């Protein structure tokens, strides 16, 4: 049987797996629905276990397939959700700007990442529900930025309802991961070139030795 056309085998240049984590009710599912389907609803049922959606984007001339996993925030699902950390290439840490406890728990979520995710996983901090009235805000923007700076990660405030910065968040982490993957590929290619050059030098050296040995016989 003939192999399928290359385009049919892979209609993307990079496959990037992302994970949304954070307390229950911070709007992770709403962010995912807004980004993947361009829609918003207030009638979401709390995520049970884990869910995912796919969206392919164009970024810097490359087609990137984003596989985005939405995790349950409740403690009773923690064993299930942490099993998905290892395969994640990027993690969005989401809190609700009107819920200080969800912000304070970000440190706990980061500890989970450190325990279960790859060492080189990209992270981004997201303060959701930024459309809410300032009188309801419990976490100032400066506080979110300070926490992000502490961990050396990017920070965005978003609103799934108004679509504020939703595209920007996903494109930002996708671009950082793509760059990391490209750098890794480049380093591997350079190592291959260096190894090939070294093998060539050894072969030349061996050939010369053989020639010298032949001339003395």
PDB file of C-alpha atoms in Angstrom:
ATOM      1  CA  UNK A   1       0.000   0.000   0.000  1.00  0.00           C
ATOM      2  CA  UNK A   2       1.367   3.388  -0.977  1.00  0.00           C
ATOM      3  CA  UNK A   3       2.291   5.800   1.785  1.00  0.00           C
ATOM      4  CA  UNK A   4      -0.089   8.742   2.189  1.00  0.00           C
ATOM      5  CA  UNK A   5       1.046  12.120   0.836  1.00  0.00           C
ATOM      6  CA  UNK A   6       3.344  14.061   3.166  1.00  0.00           C
ATOM      7  CA  UNK A   7       0.661  16.693   3.700  1.00  0.00           C
ATOM      8  CA  UNK A   8      -1.780  14.017   4.879  1.00  0.00           C
ATOM      9  CA  UNK A   9       0.755  12.611   7.332  1.00  0.00           C
ATOM     10  CA  UNK A  10       1.393  15.945   9.024  1.00  0.00           C
ATOM     11  CA  UNK A  11      -0.383  19.201   8.234  1.00  0.00           C
ATOM     12  CA  UNK A  12       1.768  21.131  10.696  1.00  0.00           C
ATOM     13  CA  UNK A  13       5.415  21.972  11.379  1.00  0.00           C
ATOM     14  CA  UNK A  14       5.220  21.709  15.162  1.00  0.00           C
ATOM     15  CA  UNK A  15       2.891  19.873  17.540  1.00  0.00           C
ATOM     16  CA  UNK A  16       2.783  21.700  20.863  1.00  0.00           C
ATOM     17  CA  UNK A  17       1.021  20.340  23.933  1.00  0.00           C
ATOM     18  CA  UNK A  18      -0.230  22.940  26.398  1.00  0.00           C
ATOM     19  CA  UNK A  19      -1.778  22.527  29.830  1.00  0.00           C
ATOM     20  CA  UNK A  20      -4.144  24.906  31.637  1.00  0.00           C
ATOM     21  CA  UNK A  21      -3.914  24.618  35.417  1.00  0.00           C
ATOM     22  CA  UNK A  22      -5.300  26.587  38.338  1.00  0.00           C
ATOM     23  CA  UNK A  23      -8.045  26.507  40.942  1.00  0.00           C
ATOM     24  CA  UNK A  24     -11.581  25.492  40.045  1.00  0.00           C
ATOM     25  CA  UNK A  25     -13.701  28.384  38.790  1.00  0.00           C
ATOM     26  CA  UNK A  26     -10.907  30.683  37.585  1.00  0.00           C
ATOM     27  CA  UNK A  27     -12.093  30.415  33.969  1.00  0.00           C
ATOM     28  CA  UNK A  28      -9.705  27.901  32.397  1.00  0.00           C
ATOM     29  CA  UNK A  29     -12.445  26.261  30.332  1.00  0.00           C
ATOM     30  CA  UNK A  30     -13.759  29.660  29.221  1.00  0.00           C
ATOM     31  CA  UNK A  31     -10.281  30.707  28.072  1.00  0.00           C
ATOM     32  CA  UNK A  32      -9.919  27.480  26.123  1.00  0.00           C
ATOM     33  CA  UNK A  33     -13.353  27.819  24.505  1.00  0.00           C
ATOM     34  CA  UNK A  34     -12.666  31.440  23.561  1.00  0.00           C
ATOM     35  CA  UNK A  35      -9.316  30.582  21.990  1.00  0.00           C
ATOM     36  CA  UNK A  36     -10.361  27.369  20.237  1.00  0.00           C
ATOM     37  CA  UNK A  37     -13.906  28.231  19.145  1.00  0.00           C
ATOM     38  CA  UNK A  38     -14.071  32.013  19.470  1.00  0.00           C
ATOM     39  CA  UNK A  39     -17.065  31.803  21.794  1.00  0.00           C
ATOM     40  CA  UNK A  40     -17.974  32.445  25.422  1.00  0.00           C
ATOM     41  CA  UNK A  41     -20.598  31.030  27.755  1.00  0.00           C
ATOM     42  CA  UNK A  42     -21.451  31.569  31.409  1.00  0.00           C
ATOM     43  CA  UNK A  43     -23.136  28.169  31.735  1.00  0.00           C
ATOM     44  CA  UNK A  44     -20.001  26.040  31.991  1.00  0.00           C
ATOM     45  CA  UNK A  45     -20.114  22.851  34.043  1.00  0.00           C
ATOM     46  CA  UNK A  46     -16.993  22.315  36.165  1.00  0.00           C
ATOM     47  CA  UNK A  47     -14.425  20.222  34.298  1.00  0.00           C
ATOM     48  CA  UNK A  48     -14.420  16.592  35.418  1.00  0.00           C
ATOM     49  CA  UNK A  49     -10.901  15.204  35.221  1.00  0.00           C
ATOM     50  CA  UNK A  50      -9.509  16.581  31.984  1.00  0.00           C
ATOM     51  CA  UNK A  51     -10.660  17.881  28.587  1.00  0.00           C
ATOM     52  CA  UNK A  52      -8.841  19.127  25.505  1.00  0.00           C
ATOM     53  CA  UNK A  53      -9.240  21.049  22.272  1.00  0.00           C
ATOM     54  CA  UNK A  54      -7.064  21.552  19.203  1.00  0.00           C
ATOM     55  CA  UNK A  55      -6.313  24.656  17.170  1.00  0.00           C
ATOM     56  CA  UNK A  56      -3.739  25.089  14.425  1.00  0.00           C
ATOM     57  CA  UNK A  57      -2.164  28.540  14.110  1.00  0.00           C
ATOM     58  CA  UNK A  58       0.298  30.257  11.775  1.00  0.00           C
ATOM     59  CA  UNK A  59       3.309  31.648  13.606  1.00  0.00           C
ATOM     60  CA  UNK A  60       6.440  33.131  12.027  1.00  0.00           C
ATOM     61  CA  UNK A  61       5.752  31.260   8.791  1.00  0.00           C
ATOM     62  CA  UNK A  62       5.202  27.918  10.523  1.00  0.00           C
ATOM     63  CA  UNK A  63       2.017  25.911  11.067  1.00  0.00           C
ATOM     64  CA  UNK A  64       1.721  25.002  14.723  1.00  0.00           C
ATOM     65  CA  UNK A  65      -0.834  22.519  15.985  1.00  0.00           C
ATOM     66  CA  UNK A  66      -1.762  23.334  19.568  1.00  0.00           C
ATOM     67  CA  UNK A  67      -3.167  20.491  21.640  1.00  0.00           C
ATOM     68  CA  UNK A  68      -4.533  22.229  24.726  1.00  0.00           C
ATOM     69  CA  UNK A  69      -5.484  20.262  27.832  1.00  0.00           C
ATOM     70  CA  UNK A  70      -7.911  21.753  30.342  1.00  0.00           C
ATOM     71  CA  UNK A  71      -7.520  20.288  33.827  1.00  0.00           C
ATOM     72  CA  UNK A  72      -9.910  20.102  36.760  1.00  0.00           C
ATOM     73  CA  UNK A  73      -8.929  22.355  39.645  1.00  0.00           C
ATOM     74  CA  UNK A  74     -10.409  20.314  42.474  1.00  0.00           C
ATOM     75  CA  UNK A  75      -8.115  18.385  44.794  1.00  0.00           C
ATOM     76  CA  UNK A  76      -9.980  15.100  44.159  1.00  0.00           C
ATOM     77  CA  UNK A  77      -8.833  15.135  40.535  1.00  0.00           C
ATOM     78  CA  UNK A  78      -5.211  16.044  41.302  1.00  0.00           C
ATOM     79  CA  UNK A  79      -3.865  12.523  40.742  1.00  0.00           C
ATOM     80  CA  UNK A  80      -5.481  12.392  37.298  1.00  0.00           C
ATOM     81  CA  UNK A  81      -4.361  15.837  36.179  1.00  0.00           C
ATOM     82  CA  UNK A  82      -0.749  15.583  37.364  1.00  0.00           C
ATOM     83  CA  UNK A  83      -0.341  12.560  35.083  1.00  0.00           C
ATOM     84  CA  UNK A  84      -0.580  14.988  32.151  1.00  0.00           C
ATOM     85  CA  UNK A  85       2.190  17.295  33.375  1.00  0.00           C
ATOM     86  CA  UNK A  86       5.061  15.218  31.997  1.00  0.00           C
ATOM     87  CA  UNK A  87       3.974  15.466  28.372  1.00  0.00           C
ATOM     88  CA  UNK A  88       3.258  19.200  28.518  1.00  0.00           C
ATOM     89  CA  UNK A  89       5.575  21.550  26.634  1.00  0.00           C
ATOM     90  CA  UNK A  90       3.936  24.655  28.037  1.00  0.00           C
ATOM     91  CA  UNK A  91       1.761  25.358  31.079  1.00  0.00           C
ATOM     92  CA  UNK A  92      -0.611  28.277  31.616  1.00  0.00           C
ATOM     93  CA  UNK A  93      -1.058  29.039  35.328  1.00  0.00           C
ATOM     94  CA  UNK A  94      -4.463  30.685  35.662  1.00  0.00           C
ATOM     95  CA  UNK A  95      -5.955  32.606  38.582  1.00  0.00           C
ATOM     96  CA  UNK A  96      -9.021  34.819  39.010  1.00  0.00           C
ATOM     97  CA  UNK A  97      -8.197  38.490  39.670  1.00  0.00           C
ATOM     98  CA  UNK A  98     -11.306  38.701  41.890  1.00  0.00           C
ATOM     99  CA  UNK A  99     -10.283  35.688  43.999  1.00  0.00           C
ATOM    100  CA  UNK A 100      -7.147  36.198  46.084  1.00  0.00           C
ATOM    101  CA  UNK A 101      -7.008  32.570  47.236  1.00  0.00           C
ATOM    102  CA  UNK A 102      -6.722  31.397  43.617  1.00  0.00           C
ATOM    103  CA  UNK A 103      -3.758  33.748  43.233  1.00  0.00           C
ATOM    104  CA  UNK A 104      -2.123  32.567  46.458  1.00  0.00           C
ATOM    105  CA  UNK A 105      -2.478  28.961  45.303  1.00  0.00           C
ATOM    106  CA  UNK A 106      -0.364  29.653  42.216  1.00  0.00           C
ATOM    107  CA  UNK A 107       2.724  28.847  44.296  1.00  0.00           C
ATOM    108  CA  UNK A 108       1.252  25.426  45.084  1.00  0.00           C
ATOM    109  CA  UNK A 109       0.555  24.843  41.402  1.00  0.00           C
ATOM    110  CA  UNK A 110       4.134  25.776  40.576  1.00  0.00           C
ATOM    111  CA  UNK A 111       5.363  23.252  43.135  1.00  0.00           C
ATOM    112  CA  UNK A 112       3.246  20.631  41.373  1.00  0.00           C
ATOM    113  CA  UNK A 113       4.888  21.585  38.090  1.00  0.00           C
ATOM    114  CA  UNK A 114       8.342  21.284  39.619  1.00  0.00           C
ATOM    115  CA  UNK A 115       7.463  17.814  40.917  1.00  0.00           C
ATOM    116  CA  UNK A 116       5.709  16.384  37.870  1.00  0.00           C
ATOM    117  CA  UNK A 117       6.584  18.358  34.706  1.00  0.00           C
ATOM    118  CA  UNK A 118       9.710  18.394  32.564  1.00  0.00           C
ATOM    119  CA  UNK A 119      12.485  20.694  33.747  1.00  0.00           C
ATOM    120  CA  UNK A 120      12.409  22.767  30.552  1.00  0.00           C
ATOM    121  CA  UNK A 121       8.624  23.252  30.355  1.00  0.00           C
ATOM    122  CA  UNK A 122       7.591  26.806  29.448  1.00  0.00           C
ATOM    123  CA  UNK A 123       5.292  28.592  31.894  1.00  0.00           C
ATOM    124  CA  UNK A 124       3.123  31.693  31.725  1.00  0.00           C
ATOM    125  CA  UNK A 125       1.041  33.385  34.438  1.00  0.00           C
ATOM    126  CA  UNK A 126      -2.518  34.416  33.551  1.00  0.00           C
ATOM    127  CA  UNK A 127      -4.782  36.651  35.639  1.00  0.00           C
ATOM    128  CA  UNK A 128      -8.250  35.985  34.227  1.00  0.00           C
ATOM    129  CA  UNK A 129     -11.569  37.881  34.537  1.00  0.00           C
ATOM    130  CA  UNK A 130      -9.828  41.234  34.062  1.00  0.00           C
ATOM    131  CA  UNK A 131     -13.111  42.627  32.683  1.00  0.00           C
ATOM    132  CA  UNK A 132     -14.674  42.604  36.158  1.00  0.00           C
ATOM    133  CA  UNK A 133     -15.378  45.896  37.899  1.00  0.00           C
ATOM    134  CA  UNK A 134     -12.378  47.287  39.771  1.00  0.00           C
ATOM    135  CA  UNK A 135     -14.384  47.227  42.999  1.00  0.00           C
ATOM    136  CA  UNK A 136     -14.413  43.415  42.757  1.00  0.00           C
ATOM    137  CA  UNK A 137     -10.707  43.065  41.990  1.00  0.00           C
ATOM    138  CA  UNK A 138      -8.760  41.352  44.780  1.00  0.00           C
ATOM    139  CA  UNK A 139      -5.376  40.990  43.049  1.00  0.00           C
ATOM    140  CA  UNK A 140      -3.738  44.153  41.647  1.00  0.00           C
ATOM    141  CA  UNK A 141      -1.989  43.881  38.290  1.00  0.00           C
ATOM    142  CA  UNK A 142       1.287  44.830  39.976  1.00  0.00           C
ATOM    143  CA  UNK A 143       0.998  41.853  42.330  1.00  0.00           C
ATOM    144  CA  UNK A 144       0.553  39.439  39.429  1.00  0.00           C
ATOM    145  CA  UNK A 145       3.509  40.970  37.612  1.00  0.00           C
ATOM    146  CA  UNK A 146       5.675  40.725  40.734  1.00  0.00           C
ATOM    147  CA  UNK A 147       4.911  37.014  41.105  1.00  0.00           C
ATOM    148  CA  UNK A 148       5.696  36.393  37.446  1.00  0.00           C
ATOM    149  CA  UNK A 149       8.968  38.295  37.796  1.00  0.00           C
ATOM    150  CA  UNK A 150       9.852  36.205  40.851  1.00  0.00           C
ATOM    151  CA  UNK A 151       9.620  33.018  38.798  1.00  0.00           C
ATOM    152  CA  UNK A 152      11.043  34.552  35.620  1.00  0.00           C
ATOM    153  CA  UNK A 153       7.939  33.956  33.511  1.00  0.00           C
ATOM    154  CA  UNK A 154       5.661  36.120  31.365  1.00  0.00           C
ATOM    155  CA  UNK A 155       2.431  37.595  32.707  1.00  0.00           C
ATOM    156  CA  UNK A 156      -0.864  38.547  31.080  1.00  0.00           C
ATOM    157  CA  UNK A 157      -4.228  39.643  32.377  1.00  0.00           C
ATOM    158  CA  UNK A 158      -7.067  38.251  30.293  1.00  0.00           C
ATOM    159  CA  UNK A 159     -10.813  38.156  29.905  1.00  0.00           C
ATOM    160  CA  UNK A 160     -12.429  35.199  28.205  1.00  0.00           C
ATOM    161  CA  UNK A 161     -15.655  37.227  28.156  1.00  0.00           C
ATOM    162  CA  UNK A 162     -14.300  40.220  26.211  1.00  0.00           C
ATOM    163  CA  UNK A 163     -11.455  38.313  24.500  1.00  0.00           C
ATOM    164  CA  UNK A 164      -8.851  40.547  26.172  1.00  0.00           C
ATOM    165  CA  UNK A 165      -5.335  39.167  25.551  1.00  0.00           C
ATOM    166  CA  UNK A 166      -6.595  35.605  24.960  1.00  0.00           C
ATOM    167  CA  UNK A 167      -4.922  35.265  21.560  1.00  0.00           C
ATOM    168  CA  UNK A 168      -1.832  37.026  22.873  1.00  0.00           C
ATOM    169  CA  UNK A 169      -1.356  34.571  25.754  1.00  0.00           C
ATOM    170  CA  UNK A 170      -1.539  31.434  23.636  1.00  0.00           C
ATOM    171  CA  UNK A 171       0.539  32.899  20.798  1.00  0.00           C
ATOM    172  CA  UNK A 172       3.170  34.120  23.269  1.00  0.00           C
ATOM    173  CA  UNK A 173       3.755  30.743  24.906  1.00  0.00           C
ATOM    174  CA  UNK A 174       3.547  28.970  21.538  1.00  0.00           C
ATOM    175  CA  UNK A 175       6.234  31.278  20.127  1.00  0.00           C
ATOM    176  CA  UNK A 176       8.525  30.672  23.120  1.00  0.00           C
ATOM    177  CA  UNK A 177       8.124  26.894  22.817  1.00  0.00           C
ATOM    178  CA  UNK A 178       8.692  26.974  19.054  1.00  0.00           C
ATOM    179  CA  UNK A 179      11.899  28.935  19.608  1.00  0.00           C
ATOM    180  CA  UNK A 180      13.048  26.440  22.246  1.00  0.00           C
ATOM    181  CA  UNK A 181      12.358  23.513  19.927  1.00  0.00           C
ATOM    182  CA  UNK A 182      14.107  25.256  17.033  1.00  0.00           C
ATOM    183  CA  UNK A 183      17.149  25.973  19.223  1.00  0.00           C
ATOM    184  CA  UNK A 184      17.224  22.320  20.305  1.00  0.00           C
ATOM    185  CA  UNK A 185      17.064  21.171  16.668  1.00  0.00           C
ATOM    186  CA  UNK A 186      19.844  23.607  15.764  1.00  0.00           C
ATOM    187  CA  UNK A 187      22.085  22.372  18.587  1.00  0.00           C
ATOM    188  CA  UNK A 188      21.465  18.762  17.565  1.00  0.00           C
ATOM    189  CA  UNK A 189      22.325  19.609  13.964  1.00  0.00           C
ATOM    190  CA  UNK A 190      25.525  21.355  15.043  1.00  0.00           C
ATOM    191  CA  UNK A 191      26.506  18.334  17.144  1.00  0.00           C
ATOM    192  CA  UNK A 192      25.870  16.082  14.155  1.00  0.00           C
ATOM    193  CA  UNK A 193      28.067  18.281  11.962  1.00  0.00           C
ATOM    194  CA  UNK A 194      30.800  18.276  14.614  1.00  0.00           C
ATOM    195  CA  UNK A 195      30.560  14.498  14.991  1.00  0.00           C
ATOM    196  CA  UNK A 196      30.703  14.031  11.216  1.00  0.00           C
ATOM    197  CA  UNK A 197      33.747  16.292  10.984  1.00  0.00           C
ATOM    198  CA  UNK A 198      35.441  14.386  13.795  1.00  0.00           C
ATOM    199  CA  UNK A 199      34.744  11.040  12.090  1.00  0.00           C
ATOM    200  CA  UNK A 200      36.144  12.430   8.836  1.00  0.00           C
ATOM    201  CA  UNK A 201      39.299  13.621  10.629  1.00  0.00           C
ATOM    202  CA  UNK A 202      39.745  10.189  12.245  1.00  0.00           C
ATOM    203  CA  UNK A 203      39.299   8.462   8.882  1.00  0.00           C
ATOM    204  CA  UNK A 204      41.937  10.741   7.322  1.00  0.00           C
ATOM    205  CA  UNK A 205      44.290  10.041  10.221  1.00  0.00           C
ATOM    206  CA  UNK A 206      43.759   6.272   9.929  1.00  0.00           C
ATOM    207  CA  UNK A 207      44.325   6.393   6.166  1.00  0.00           C
ATOM    208  CA  UNK A 208      47.593   8.247   6.656  1.00  0.00           C
ATOM    209  CA  UNK A 209      48.737   5.763   9.290  1.00  0.00           C
ATOM    210  CA  UNK A 210      47.970   2.901   6.948  1.00  0.00           C
ATOM    211  CA  UNK A 211      49.886   4.642   4.196  1.00  0.00           C
ATOM    212  CA  UNK A 212      52.889   5.137   6.454  1.00  0.00           C
ATOM    213  CA  UNK A 213      52.779   1.495   7.543  1.00  0.00           C
ATOM    214  CA  UNK A 214      52.551   0.343   3.925  1.00  0.00           C
ATOM    215  CA  UNK A 215      55.577   2.384   2.899  1.00  0.00           C
ATOM    216  CA  UNK A 216      57.733   0.811   5.597  1.00  0.00           C
ATOM    217  CA  UNK A 217      56.942  -2.778   4.550  1.00  0.00           C
TER     218      UNK A 217
END
